[in-house]
Short mmCIF file of C-alpha atoms and ligand atoms in Angstrom, two decimals:
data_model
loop_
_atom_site.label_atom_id
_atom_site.label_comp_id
_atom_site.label_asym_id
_atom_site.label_seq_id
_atom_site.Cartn_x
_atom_site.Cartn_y
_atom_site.Cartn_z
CA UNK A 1 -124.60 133.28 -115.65
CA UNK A 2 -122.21 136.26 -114.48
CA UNK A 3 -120.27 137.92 -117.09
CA UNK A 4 -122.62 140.37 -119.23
CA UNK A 5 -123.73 138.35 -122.48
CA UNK A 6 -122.43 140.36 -125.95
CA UNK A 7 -123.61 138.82 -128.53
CA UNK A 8 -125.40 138.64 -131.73
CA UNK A 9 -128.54 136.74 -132.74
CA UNK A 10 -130.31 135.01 -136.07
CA UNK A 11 -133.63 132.65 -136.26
CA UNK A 12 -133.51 129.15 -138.20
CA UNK A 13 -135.71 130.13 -140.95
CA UNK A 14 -133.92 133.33 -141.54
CA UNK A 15 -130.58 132.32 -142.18
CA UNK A 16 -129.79 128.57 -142.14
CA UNK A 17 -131.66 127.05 -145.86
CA UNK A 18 -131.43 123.37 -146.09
CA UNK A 19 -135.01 123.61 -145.53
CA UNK A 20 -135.80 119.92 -147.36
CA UNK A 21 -132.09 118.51 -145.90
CA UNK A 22 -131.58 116.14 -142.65
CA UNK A 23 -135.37 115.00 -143.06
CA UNK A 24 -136.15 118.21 -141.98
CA UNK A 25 -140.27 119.03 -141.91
CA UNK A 26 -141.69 121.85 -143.93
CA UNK A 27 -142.80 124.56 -141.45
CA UNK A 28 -145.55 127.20 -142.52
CA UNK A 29 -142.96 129.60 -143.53
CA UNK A 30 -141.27 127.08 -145.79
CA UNK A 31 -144.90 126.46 -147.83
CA UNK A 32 -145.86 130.13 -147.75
CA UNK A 33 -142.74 131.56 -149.16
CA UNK A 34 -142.97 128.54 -152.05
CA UNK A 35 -146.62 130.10 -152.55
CA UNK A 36 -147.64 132.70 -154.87
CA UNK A 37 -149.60 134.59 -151.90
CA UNK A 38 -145.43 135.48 -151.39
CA UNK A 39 -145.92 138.14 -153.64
CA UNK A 40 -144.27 141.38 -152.35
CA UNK A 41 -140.47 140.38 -151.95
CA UNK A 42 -140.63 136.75 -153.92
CA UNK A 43 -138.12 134.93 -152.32
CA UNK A 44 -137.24 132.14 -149.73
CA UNK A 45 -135.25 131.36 -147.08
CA UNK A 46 -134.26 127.96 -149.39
CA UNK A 47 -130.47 129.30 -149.46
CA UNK A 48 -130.83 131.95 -147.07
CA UNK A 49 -127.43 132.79 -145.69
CA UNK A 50 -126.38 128.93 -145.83
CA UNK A 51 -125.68 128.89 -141.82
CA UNK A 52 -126.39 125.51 -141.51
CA UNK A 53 -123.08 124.36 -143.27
CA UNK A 54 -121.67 127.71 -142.71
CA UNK A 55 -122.40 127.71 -138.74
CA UNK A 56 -118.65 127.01 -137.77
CA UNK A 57 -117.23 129.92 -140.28
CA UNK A 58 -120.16 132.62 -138.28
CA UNK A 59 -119.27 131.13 -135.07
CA UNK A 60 -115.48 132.17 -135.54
CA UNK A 61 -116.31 135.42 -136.57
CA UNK A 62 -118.02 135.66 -133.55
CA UNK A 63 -115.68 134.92 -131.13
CA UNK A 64 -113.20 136.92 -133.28
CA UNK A 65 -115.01 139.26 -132.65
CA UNK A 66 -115.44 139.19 -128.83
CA UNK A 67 -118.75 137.85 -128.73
CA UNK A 68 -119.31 135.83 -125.84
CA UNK A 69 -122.80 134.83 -126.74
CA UNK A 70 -124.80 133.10 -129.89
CA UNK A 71 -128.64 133.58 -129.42
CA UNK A 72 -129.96 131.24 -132.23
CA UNK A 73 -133.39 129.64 -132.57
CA UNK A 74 -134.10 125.62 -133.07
CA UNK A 75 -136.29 125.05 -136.26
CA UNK A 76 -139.27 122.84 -134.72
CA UNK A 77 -139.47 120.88 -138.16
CA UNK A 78 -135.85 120.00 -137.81
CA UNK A 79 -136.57 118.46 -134.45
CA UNK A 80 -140.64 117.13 -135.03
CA UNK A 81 -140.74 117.38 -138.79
CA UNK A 82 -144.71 116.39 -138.09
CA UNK A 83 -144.94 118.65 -135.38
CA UNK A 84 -145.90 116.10 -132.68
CA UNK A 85 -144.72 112.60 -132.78
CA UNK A 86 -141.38 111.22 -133.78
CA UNK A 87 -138.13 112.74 -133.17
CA UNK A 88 -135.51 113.01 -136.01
CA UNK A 89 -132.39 112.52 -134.51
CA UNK A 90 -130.65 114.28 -137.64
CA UNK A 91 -132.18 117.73 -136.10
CA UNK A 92 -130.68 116.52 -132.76
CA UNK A 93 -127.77 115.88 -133.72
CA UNK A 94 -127.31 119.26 -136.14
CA UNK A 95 -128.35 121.60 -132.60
CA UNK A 96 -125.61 120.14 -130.73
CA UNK A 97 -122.85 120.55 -133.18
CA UNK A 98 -124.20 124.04 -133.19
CA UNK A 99 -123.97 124.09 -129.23
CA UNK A 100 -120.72 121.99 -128.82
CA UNK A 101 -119.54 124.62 -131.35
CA UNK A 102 -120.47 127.36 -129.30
CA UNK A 103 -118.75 125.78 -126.09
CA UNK A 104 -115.54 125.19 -127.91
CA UNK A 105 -115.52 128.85 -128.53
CA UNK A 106 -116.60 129.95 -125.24
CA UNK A 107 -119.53 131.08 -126.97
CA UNK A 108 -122.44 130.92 -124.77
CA UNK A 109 -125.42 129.69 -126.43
CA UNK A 110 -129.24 130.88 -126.21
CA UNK A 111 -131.38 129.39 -127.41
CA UNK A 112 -135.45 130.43 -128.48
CA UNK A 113 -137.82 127.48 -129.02
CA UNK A 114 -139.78 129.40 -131.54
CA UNK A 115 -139.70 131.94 -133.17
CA UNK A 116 -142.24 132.31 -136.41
CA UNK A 117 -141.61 128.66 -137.93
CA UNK A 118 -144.55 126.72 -137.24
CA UNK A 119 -144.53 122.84 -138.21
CA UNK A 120 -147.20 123.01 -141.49
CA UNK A 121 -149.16 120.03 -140.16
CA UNK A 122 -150.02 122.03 -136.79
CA UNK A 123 -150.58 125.49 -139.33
CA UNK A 124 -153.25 123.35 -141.12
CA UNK A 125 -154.90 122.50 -138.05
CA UNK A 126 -155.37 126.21 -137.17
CA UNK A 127 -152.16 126.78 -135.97
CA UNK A 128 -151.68 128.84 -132.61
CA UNK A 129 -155.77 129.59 -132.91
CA UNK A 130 -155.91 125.96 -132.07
CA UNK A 131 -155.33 125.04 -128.32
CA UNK A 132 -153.23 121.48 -128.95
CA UNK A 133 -150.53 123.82 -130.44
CA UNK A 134 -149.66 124.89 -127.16
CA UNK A 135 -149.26 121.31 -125.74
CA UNK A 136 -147.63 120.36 -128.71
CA UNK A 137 -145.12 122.88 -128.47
CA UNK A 138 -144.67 121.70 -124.20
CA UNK A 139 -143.74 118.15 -125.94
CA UNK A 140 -141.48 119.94 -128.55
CA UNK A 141 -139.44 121.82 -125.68
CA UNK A 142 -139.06 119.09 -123.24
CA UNK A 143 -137.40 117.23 -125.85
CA UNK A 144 -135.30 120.05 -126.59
CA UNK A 145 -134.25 120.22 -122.94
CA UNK A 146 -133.78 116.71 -122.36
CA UNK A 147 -131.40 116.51 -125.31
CA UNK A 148 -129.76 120.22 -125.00
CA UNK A 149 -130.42 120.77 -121.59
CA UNK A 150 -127.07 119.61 -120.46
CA UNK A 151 -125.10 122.62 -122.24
CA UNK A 152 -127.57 125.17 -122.67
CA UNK A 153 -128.22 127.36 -119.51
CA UNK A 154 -130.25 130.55 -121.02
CA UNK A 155 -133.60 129.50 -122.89
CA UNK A 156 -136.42 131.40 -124.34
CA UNK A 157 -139.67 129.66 -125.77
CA UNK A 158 -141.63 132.38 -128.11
CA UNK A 159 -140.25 135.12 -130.10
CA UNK A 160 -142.10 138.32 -129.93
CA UNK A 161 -146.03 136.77 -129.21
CA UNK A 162 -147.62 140.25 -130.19
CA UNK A 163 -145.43 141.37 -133.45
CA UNK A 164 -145.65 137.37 -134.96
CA UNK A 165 -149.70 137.48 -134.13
CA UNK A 166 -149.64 140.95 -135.32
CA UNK A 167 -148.41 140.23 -138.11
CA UNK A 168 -150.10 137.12 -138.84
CA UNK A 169 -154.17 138.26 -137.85
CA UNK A 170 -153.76 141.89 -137.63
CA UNK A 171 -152.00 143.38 -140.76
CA UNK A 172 -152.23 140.23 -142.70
CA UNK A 173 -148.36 139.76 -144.25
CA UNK A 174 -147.45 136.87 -142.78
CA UNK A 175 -149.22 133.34 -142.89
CA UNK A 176 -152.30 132.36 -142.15
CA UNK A 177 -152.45 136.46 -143.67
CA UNK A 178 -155.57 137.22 -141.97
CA UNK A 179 -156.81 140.86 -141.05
CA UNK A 180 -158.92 140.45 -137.93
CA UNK A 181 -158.06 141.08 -134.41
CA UNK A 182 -160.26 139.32 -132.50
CA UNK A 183 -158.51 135.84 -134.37
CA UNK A 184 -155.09 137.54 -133.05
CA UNK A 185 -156.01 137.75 -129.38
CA UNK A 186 -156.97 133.91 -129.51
CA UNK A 187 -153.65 132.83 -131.34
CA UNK A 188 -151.73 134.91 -129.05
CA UNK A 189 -153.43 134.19 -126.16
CA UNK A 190 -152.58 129.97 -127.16
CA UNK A 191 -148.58 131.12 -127.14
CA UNK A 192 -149.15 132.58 -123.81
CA UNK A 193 -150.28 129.62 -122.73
CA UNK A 194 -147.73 127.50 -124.87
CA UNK A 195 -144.77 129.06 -122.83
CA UNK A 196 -146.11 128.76 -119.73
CA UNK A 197 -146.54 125.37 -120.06
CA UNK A 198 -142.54 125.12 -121.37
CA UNK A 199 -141.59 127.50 -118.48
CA UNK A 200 -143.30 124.87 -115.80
CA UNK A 201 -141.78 121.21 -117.69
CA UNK A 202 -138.33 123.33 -117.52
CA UNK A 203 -138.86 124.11 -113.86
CA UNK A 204 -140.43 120.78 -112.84
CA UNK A 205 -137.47 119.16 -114.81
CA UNK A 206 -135.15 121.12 -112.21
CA UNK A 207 -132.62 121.85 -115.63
CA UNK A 208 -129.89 124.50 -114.57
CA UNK A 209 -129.90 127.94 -115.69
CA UNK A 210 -133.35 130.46 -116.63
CA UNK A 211 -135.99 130.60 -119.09
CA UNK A 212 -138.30 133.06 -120.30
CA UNK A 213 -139.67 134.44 -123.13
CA UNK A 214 -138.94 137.12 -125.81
CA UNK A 215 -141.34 139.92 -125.94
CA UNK A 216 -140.98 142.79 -128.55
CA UNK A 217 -141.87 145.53 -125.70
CA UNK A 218 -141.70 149.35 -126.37
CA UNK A 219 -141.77 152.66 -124.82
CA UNK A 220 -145.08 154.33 -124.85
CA UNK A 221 -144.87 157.72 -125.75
CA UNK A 222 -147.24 160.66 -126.86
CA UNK A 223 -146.47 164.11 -128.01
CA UNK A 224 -149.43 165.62 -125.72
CA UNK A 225 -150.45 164.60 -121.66
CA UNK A 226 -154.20 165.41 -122.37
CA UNK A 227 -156.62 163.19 -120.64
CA UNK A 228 -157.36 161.81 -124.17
CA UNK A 229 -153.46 161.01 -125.01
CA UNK A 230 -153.29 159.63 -121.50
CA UNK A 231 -155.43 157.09 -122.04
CA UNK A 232 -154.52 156.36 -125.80
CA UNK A 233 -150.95 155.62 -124.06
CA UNK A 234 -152.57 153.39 -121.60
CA UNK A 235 -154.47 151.20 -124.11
CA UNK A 236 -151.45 150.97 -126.56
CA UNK A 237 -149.11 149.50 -123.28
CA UNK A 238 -151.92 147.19 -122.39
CA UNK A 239 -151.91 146.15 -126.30
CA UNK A 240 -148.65 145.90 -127.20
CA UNK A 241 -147.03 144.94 -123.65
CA UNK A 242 -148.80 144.28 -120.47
CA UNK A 243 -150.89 141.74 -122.71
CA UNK A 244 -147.61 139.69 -123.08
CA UNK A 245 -145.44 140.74 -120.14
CA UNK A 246 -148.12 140.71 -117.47
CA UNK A 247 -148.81 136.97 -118.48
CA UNK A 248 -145.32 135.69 -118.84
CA UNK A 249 -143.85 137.32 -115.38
CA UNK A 250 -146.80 138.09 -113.76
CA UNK A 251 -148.37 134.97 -114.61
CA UNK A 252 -152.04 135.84 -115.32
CA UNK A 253 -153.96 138.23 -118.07
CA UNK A 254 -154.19 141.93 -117.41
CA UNK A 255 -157.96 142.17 -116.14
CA UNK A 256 -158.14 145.36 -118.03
CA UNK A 257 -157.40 143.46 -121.40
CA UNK A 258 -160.17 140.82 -120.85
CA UNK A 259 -162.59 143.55 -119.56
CA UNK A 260 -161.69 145.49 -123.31
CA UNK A 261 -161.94 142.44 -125.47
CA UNK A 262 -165.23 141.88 -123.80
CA UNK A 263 -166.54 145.41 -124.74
CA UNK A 264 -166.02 145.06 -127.87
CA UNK A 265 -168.37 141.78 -127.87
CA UNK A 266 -165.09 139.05 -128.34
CA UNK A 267 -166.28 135.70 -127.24
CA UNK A 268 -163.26 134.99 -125.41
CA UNK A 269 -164.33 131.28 -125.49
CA UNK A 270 -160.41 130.17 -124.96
CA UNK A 271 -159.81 131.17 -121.34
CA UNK A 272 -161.16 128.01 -119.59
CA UNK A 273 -160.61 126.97 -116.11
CA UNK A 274 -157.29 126.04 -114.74
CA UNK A 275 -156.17 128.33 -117.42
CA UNK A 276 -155.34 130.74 -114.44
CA UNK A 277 -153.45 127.89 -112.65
CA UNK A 278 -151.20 127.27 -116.18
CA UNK A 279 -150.13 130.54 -116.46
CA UNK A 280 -149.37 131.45 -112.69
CA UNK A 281 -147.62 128.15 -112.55
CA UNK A 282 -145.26 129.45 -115.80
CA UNK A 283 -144.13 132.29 -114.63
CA UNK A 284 -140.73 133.24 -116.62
CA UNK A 285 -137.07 133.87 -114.80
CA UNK A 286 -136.73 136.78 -117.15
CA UNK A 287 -138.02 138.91 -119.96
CA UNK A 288 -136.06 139.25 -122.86
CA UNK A 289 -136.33 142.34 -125.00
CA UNK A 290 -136.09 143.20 -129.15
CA UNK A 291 -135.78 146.62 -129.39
CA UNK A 292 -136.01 148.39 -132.18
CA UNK A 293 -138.60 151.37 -131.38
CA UNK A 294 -140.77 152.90 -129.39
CA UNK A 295 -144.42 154.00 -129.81
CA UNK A 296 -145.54 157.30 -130.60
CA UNK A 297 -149.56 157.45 -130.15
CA UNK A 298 -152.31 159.23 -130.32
CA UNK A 299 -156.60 158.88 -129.62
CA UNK A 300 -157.83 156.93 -132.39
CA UNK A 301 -160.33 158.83 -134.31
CA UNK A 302 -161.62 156.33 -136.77
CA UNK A 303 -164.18 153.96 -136.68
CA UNK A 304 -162.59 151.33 -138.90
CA UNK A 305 -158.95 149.20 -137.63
CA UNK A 306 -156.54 149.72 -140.58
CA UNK A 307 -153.07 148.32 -140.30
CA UNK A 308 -150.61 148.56 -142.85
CA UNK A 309 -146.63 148.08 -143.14
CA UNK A 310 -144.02 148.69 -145.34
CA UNK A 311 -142.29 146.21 -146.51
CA UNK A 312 -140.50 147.76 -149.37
CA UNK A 313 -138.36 150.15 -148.24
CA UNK A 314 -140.02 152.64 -150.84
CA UNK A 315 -142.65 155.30 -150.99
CA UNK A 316 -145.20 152.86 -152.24
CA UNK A 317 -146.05 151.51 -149.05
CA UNK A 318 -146.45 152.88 -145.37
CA UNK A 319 -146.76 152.07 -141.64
CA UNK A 320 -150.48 152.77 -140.32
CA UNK A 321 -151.74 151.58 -137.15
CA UNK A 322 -155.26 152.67 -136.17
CA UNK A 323 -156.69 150.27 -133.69
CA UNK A 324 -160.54 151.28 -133.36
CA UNK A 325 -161.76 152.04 -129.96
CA UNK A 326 -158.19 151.35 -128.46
CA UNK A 327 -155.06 154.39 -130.03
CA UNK A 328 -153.45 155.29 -133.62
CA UNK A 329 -149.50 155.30 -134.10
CA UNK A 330 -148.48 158.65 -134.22
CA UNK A 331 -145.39 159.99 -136.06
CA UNK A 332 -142.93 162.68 -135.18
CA UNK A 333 -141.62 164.38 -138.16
CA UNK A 334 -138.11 165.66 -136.31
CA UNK A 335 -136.63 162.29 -135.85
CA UNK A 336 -134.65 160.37 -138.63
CA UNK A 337 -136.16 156.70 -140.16
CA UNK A 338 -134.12 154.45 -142.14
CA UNK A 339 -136.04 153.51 -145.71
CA UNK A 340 -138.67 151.20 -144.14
CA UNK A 341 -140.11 154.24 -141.66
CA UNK A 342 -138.28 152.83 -139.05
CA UNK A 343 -137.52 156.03 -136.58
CA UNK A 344 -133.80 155.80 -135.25
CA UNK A 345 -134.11 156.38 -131.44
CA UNK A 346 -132.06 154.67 -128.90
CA UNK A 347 -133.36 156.35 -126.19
CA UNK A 348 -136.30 154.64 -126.09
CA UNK A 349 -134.40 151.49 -124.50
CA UNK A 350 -133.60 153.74 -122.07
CA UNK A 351 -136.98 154.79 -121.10
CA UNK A 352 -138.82 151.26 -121.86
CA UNK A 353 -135.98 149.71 -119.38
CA UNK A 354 -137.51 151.89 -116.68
CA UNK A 355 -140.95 151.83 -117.70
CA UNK A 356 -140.43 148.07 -117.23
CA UNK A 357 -138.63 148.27 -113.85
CA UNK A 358 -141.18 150.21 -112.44
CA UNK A 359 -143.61 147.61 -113.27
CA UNK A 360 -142.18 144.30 -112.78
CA UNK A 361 -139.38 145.58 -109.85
CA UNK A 362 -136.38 143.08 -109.49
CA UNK A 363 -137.33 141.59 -112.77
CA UNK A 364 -134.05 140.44 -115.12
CA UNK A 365 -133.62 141.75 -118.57
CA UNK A 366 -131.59 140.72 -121.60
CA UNK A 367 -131.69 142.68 -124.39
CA UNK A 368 -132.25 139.95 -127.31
CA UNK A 369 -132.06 141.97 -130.40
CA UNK A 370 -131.40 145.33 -131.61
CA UNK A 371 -130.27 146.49 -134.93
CA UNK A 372 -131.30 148.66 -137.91
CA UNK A 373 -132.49 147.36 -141.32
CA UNK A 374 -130.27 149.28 -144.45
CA UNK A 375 -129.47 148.51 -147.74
CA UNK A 376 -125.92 148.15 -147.44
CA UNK A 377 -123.64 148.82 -150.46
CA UNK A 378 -120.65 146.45 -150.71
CA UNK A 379 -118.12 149.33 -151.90
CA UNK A 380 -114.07 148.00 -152.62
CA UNK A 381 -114.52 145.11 -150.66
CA UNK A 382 -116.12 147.00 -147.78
CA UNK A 383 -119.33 147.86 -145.72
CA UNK A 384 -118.80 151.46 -144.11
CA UNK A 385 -121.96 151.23 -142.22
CA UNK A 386 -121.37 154.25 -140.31
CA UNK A 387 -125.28 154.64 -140.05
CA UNK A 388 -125.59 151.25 -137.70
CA UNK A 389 -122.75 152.05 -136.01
CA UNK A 390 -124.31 155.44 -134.85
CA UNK A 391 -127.45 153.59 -134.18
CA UNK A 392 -126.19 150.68 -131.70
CA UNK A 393 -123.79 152.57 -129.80
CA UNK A 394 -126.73 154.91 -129.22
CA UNK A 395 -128.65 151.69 -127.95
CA UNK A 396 -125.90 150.55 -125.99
CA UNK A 397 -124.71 153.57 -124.19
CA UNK A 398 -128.49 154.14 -123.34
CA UNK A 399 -129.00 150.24 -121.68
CA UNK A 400 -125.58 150.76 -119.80
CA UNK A 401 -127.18 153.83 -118.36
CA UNK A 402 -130.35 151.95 -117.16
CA UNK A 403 -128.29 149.17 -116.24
CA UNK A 404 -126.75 151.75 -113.97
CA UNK A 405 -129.32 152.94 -112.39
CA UNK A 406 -130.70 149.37 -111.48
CA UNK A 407 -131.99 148.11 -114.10
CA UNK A 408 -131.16 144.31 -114.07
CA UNK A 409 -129.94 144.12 -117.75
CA UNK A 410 -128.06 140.80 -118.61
CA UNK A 411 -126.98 140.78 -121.89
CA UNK A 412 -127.26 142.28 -125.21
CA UNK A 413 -127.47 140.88 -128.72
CA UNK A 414 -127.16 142.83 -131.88
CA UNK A 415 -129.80 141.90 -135.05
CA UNK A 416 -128.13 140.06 -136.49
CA UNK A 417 -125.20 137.99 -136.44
CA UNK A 418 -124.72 138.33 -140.07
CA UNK A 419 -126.87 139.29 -142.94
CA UNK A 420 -130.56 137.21 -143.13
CA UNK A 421 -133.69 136.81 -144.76
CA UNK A 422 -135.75 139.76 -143.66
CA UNK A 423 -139.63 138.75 -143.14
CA UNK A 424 -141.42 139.63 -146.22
CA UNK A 425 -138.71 142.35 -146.86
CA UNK A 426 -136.75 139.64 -148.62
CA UNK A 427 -132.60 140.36 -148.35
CA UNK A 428 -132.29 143.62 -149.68
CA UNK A 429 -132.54 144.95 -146.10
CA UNK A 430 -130.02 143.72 -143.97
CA UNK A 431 -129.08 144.02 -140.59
CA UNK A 432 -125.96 142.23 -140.17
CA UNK A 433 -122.49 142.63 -138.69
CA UNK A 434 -121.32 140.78 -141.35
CA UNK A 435 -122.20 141.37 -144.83
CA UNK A 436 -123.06 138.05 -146.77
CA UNK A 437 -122.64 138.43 -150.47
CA UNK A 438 -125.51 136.32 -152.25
CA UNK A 439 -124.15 136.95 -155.33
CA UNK A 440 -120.64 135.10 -154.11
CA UNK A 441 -121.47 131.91 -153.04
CA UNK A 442 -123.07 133.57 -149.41
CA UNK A 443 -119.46 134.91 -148.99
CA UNK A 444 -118.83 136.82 -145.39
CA UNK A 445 -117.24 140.53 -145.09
CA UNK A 446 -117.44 142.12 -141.77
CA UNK A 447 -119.11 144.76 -141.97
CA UNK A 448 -117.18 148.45 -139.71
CA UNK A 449 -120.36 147.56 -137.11
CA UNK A 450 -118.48 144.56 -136.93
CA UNK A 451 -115.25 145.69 -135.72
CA UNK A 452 -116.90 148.77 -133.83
CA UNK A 453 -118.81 145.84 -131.93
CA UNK A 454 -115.41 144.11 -131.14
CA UNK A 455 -113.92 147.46 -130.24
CA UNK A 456 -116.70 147.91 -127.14
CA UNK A 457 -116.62 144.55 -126.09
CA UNK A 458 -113.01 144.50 -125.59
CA UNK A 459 -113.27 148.66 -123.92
CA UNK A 460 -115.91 146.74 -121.59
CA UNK A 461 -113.90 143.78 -120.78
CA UNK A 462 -111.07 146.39 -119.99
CA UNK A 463 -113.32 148.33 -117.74
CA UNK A 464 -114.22 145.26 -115.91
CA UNK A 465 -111.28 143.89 -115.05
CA UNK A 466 -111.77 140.87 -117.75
C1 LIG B 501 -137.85 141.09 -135.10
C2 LIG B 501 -137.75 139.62 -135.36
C3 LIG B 501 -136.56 139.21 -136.16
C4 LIG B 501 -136.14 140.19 -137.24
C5 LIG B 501 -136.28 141.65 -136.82
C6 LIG B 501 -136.18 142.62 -137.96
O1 LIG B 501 -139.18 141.43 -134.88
O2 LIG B 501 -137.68 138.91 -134.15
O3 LIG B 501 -136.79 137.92 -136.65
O4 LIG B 501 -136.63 139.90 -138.46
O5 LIG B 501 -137.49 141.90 -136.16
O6 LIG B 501 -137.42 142.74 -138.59
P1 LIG B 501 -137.63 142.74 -140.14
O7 LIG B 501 -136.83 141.61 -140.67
O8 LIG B 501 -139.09 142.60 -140.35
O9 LIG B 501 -137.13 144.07 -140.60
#
């Protein structure tokens, strides 16, 4: 890989539907969202933005757009529809008309493993609580690199291991919806392990180009340096990033992380011998990075965890983090957030990039998503989203600048290629380039981010002599 990657990114269950078509599996997502405990946005990702019979239309856009890169996930189910077992060669064959459609474009494609769509016969079983997920998902990839392995040279097994698990054991919104954190460490813990594994077949299979994994890593922040805020901002990197980052390029579990799981009386049960030897053995060829925010925090004061999100985009419902025993997610009332609380604040790539540096030196980054969540008005046949505009070019300029000063920063992907189902959030916030009009048969508008994208791609290509 040597030109810088600009591209955009999606995820299967977000935007392609056909989720019965091609003998396709149901995945957990598919079941929950058909469920009635899908009760705060009621909707599926059945239609979603019809990408896979629309892929070729978003892939032109794309390259008419200067994008030079597709990061796209593989639904599991379309590949295993059981999970383990037999292959449906329908799902082959449906990935590499997305890749050969890539190529043709000069599109490179990247491609994640997994990201949130779990096969429902493995979610039964316990899903990532239960160990033979991990080697299930090791059989899963190395059939995805024997049969894409040939054209695809940037891979990435798991999507964001702490915000999915987070999500799923910690504040309860997305399947198995469970509130308790000790479950989370153990499912997360499994996907640590599940990569590694992937990471090792892909090196022992000697396939060209680099794998890692996809961690949704932030910049730790505090509005005070007492001794107290010092150590809230120590616990919240350990949660939220060395527990991911130190396993996937470091290769083994912060000892600090087992230490405080084990003073809090966690019967870590799941780290068994050899473990060590799995995840040394896996370690990744580089990190990639969502970024959407950093982390404002502050000493925990109460004796309960309560996590809460909001997933309306109203003043209904709120973000709370309090982690008991570990930090609380502060809030600083001078900086802007879009509807959902989100704060708008590019320069925390800037100081998460070096944060990151400092820690894992020589390590490559790609940035693998960015992008702000707005409910765009469709006004005369146009999206003026002045808003994201401001937004991305703040989060570019700031990653060029790191990238400057030696930060190894490969690529960068805006969220998302076009408009998608949002998790829970259903589609009234989207995040796209292009605007996809449900109401018109999933018609495509670029959006001004759109053509502001294409604008600094080409400036860039300029600058480099391209
Ligand atoms: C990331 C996920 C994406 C995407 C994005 C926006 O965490 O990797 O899949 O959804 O966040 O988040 P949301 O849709 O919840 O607003």
């Amino acid at each position: 890989m040597s030109a810088f990657l600009w591209g955009s990114a999606t995820a299967a269950y977000q935007c392609e539907g056909a989720w019965n078509e091609d003998s396709k599996g149901q995945s957990n997502w598919d079941v929950f969202c058909h469920s009635e405990k899908n009760n705060i946005n009621p909707t599926t990702g059945d239609i979603a933005s019809d990408h896979y019979h629309r892929f070729e239309e978003d892939l032109d856009l794309m390259a008419a757009g200067g994008q030079n890169a597709y990061r796209f996930s593989i639904a599991w189910t379309r590949i295993i529809p059981n999970g383990t077992g037999v292959v449906n060669p329908e799902g082959i064959a449906h990935y590499n008309a997305v890749i050969d459609a890539c190529l043709a474009r000069d599109i490179e494609p990247v491609v994640t493993l997994y990201h949130y769509d779990l096969p429902e016969s493995l979610f039964i079983a316990g899903g990532w609580e239960n160990r033979q997920t991990s080697d299930a998902f090791c059989a899963y990839a190395k059939v995805c690199f024997n049969a894409f392995g040939d054209r695809v040279r940037t891979w990435f097994t798991v999507n964001e291991p702490n915000y999915d698990t987070l999500c799923c054991y910690g504040i309860g919104n997305y399947p198995p919806n469970v509130k308790d954190l000790s479950r989370r460490w153990r499912a997360m813990y499994h996907m640590l392990l599940a990569s590694a594994k992937a990471v090792a077949a892909f090196h022992e299979g000697a396939y060209q180009g680099m794998i890692g994994l996809v961690s949704d890593s932030y910049a730790i922040e505090a509005h005070s340096d007492t001794p107290d805020y010092q150590e809230a901002k120590r616990l919240a990197d350990l949660f939220y990033n060395r527990s991911v980052n130190d396993a996937a390029v470091l290769g083994q579990l912060p000892t600090e992380l087992i230490d405080k799981l084990h003073s809090e009386g966690q019967i870590l049960d799941y780290l068994l011998p050899g473990d060590q030897e799995i995840l040394a053995a896996g370690k990744v060829d580089m990190l990639g990075i969502n970024a959407y925010d950093r982390m404002l925090v502050k000493p925990c004061t109460t004796s309960q965890t309560s996590l809460s999100t909001n997933n309306t985009g109203t003043a209904d419902s709120s973000n709370e983090t309090n982690i008991a025993g570990w930090f609380s997610v502060d809030e600083d009332p001078t900086t802007q957030k879009n509807a959902w609380g989100m704060e708008l604040y590019p320069k925390s790539i800037y100081t998460l990039l070096h944060q990151l540096n400092d820690h894992y030196p020589n390590l490559v980054f790609m940035i693998t998503e960015n992008g702000m969540g707005y409910r765009d008005q469709l006004v005369d046949g146009q999206i003026h989203d002045t808003y994201r505009v401001d937004f991305l070019k703040g989060f570019v300029n700031w990653t060029l600048k790191a990238r400057e000063e030696g930060c190894d920063v490969r690529s960068y992907f805006v969220w998302s290629t076009m408009d998608l189902y949002s998790w829970i959030n259903g589609y009234a916030k989207r995040y796209g380039l292009v605007y996809v009009d449900y109401n018109d048969n999933c018609r495509r508008i670029p959006k001004d981010s759109y053509y502001w994208y294409k604008d600094t791609i080409a400036a860039w290509n300029q600058k480099e002599g391209r």
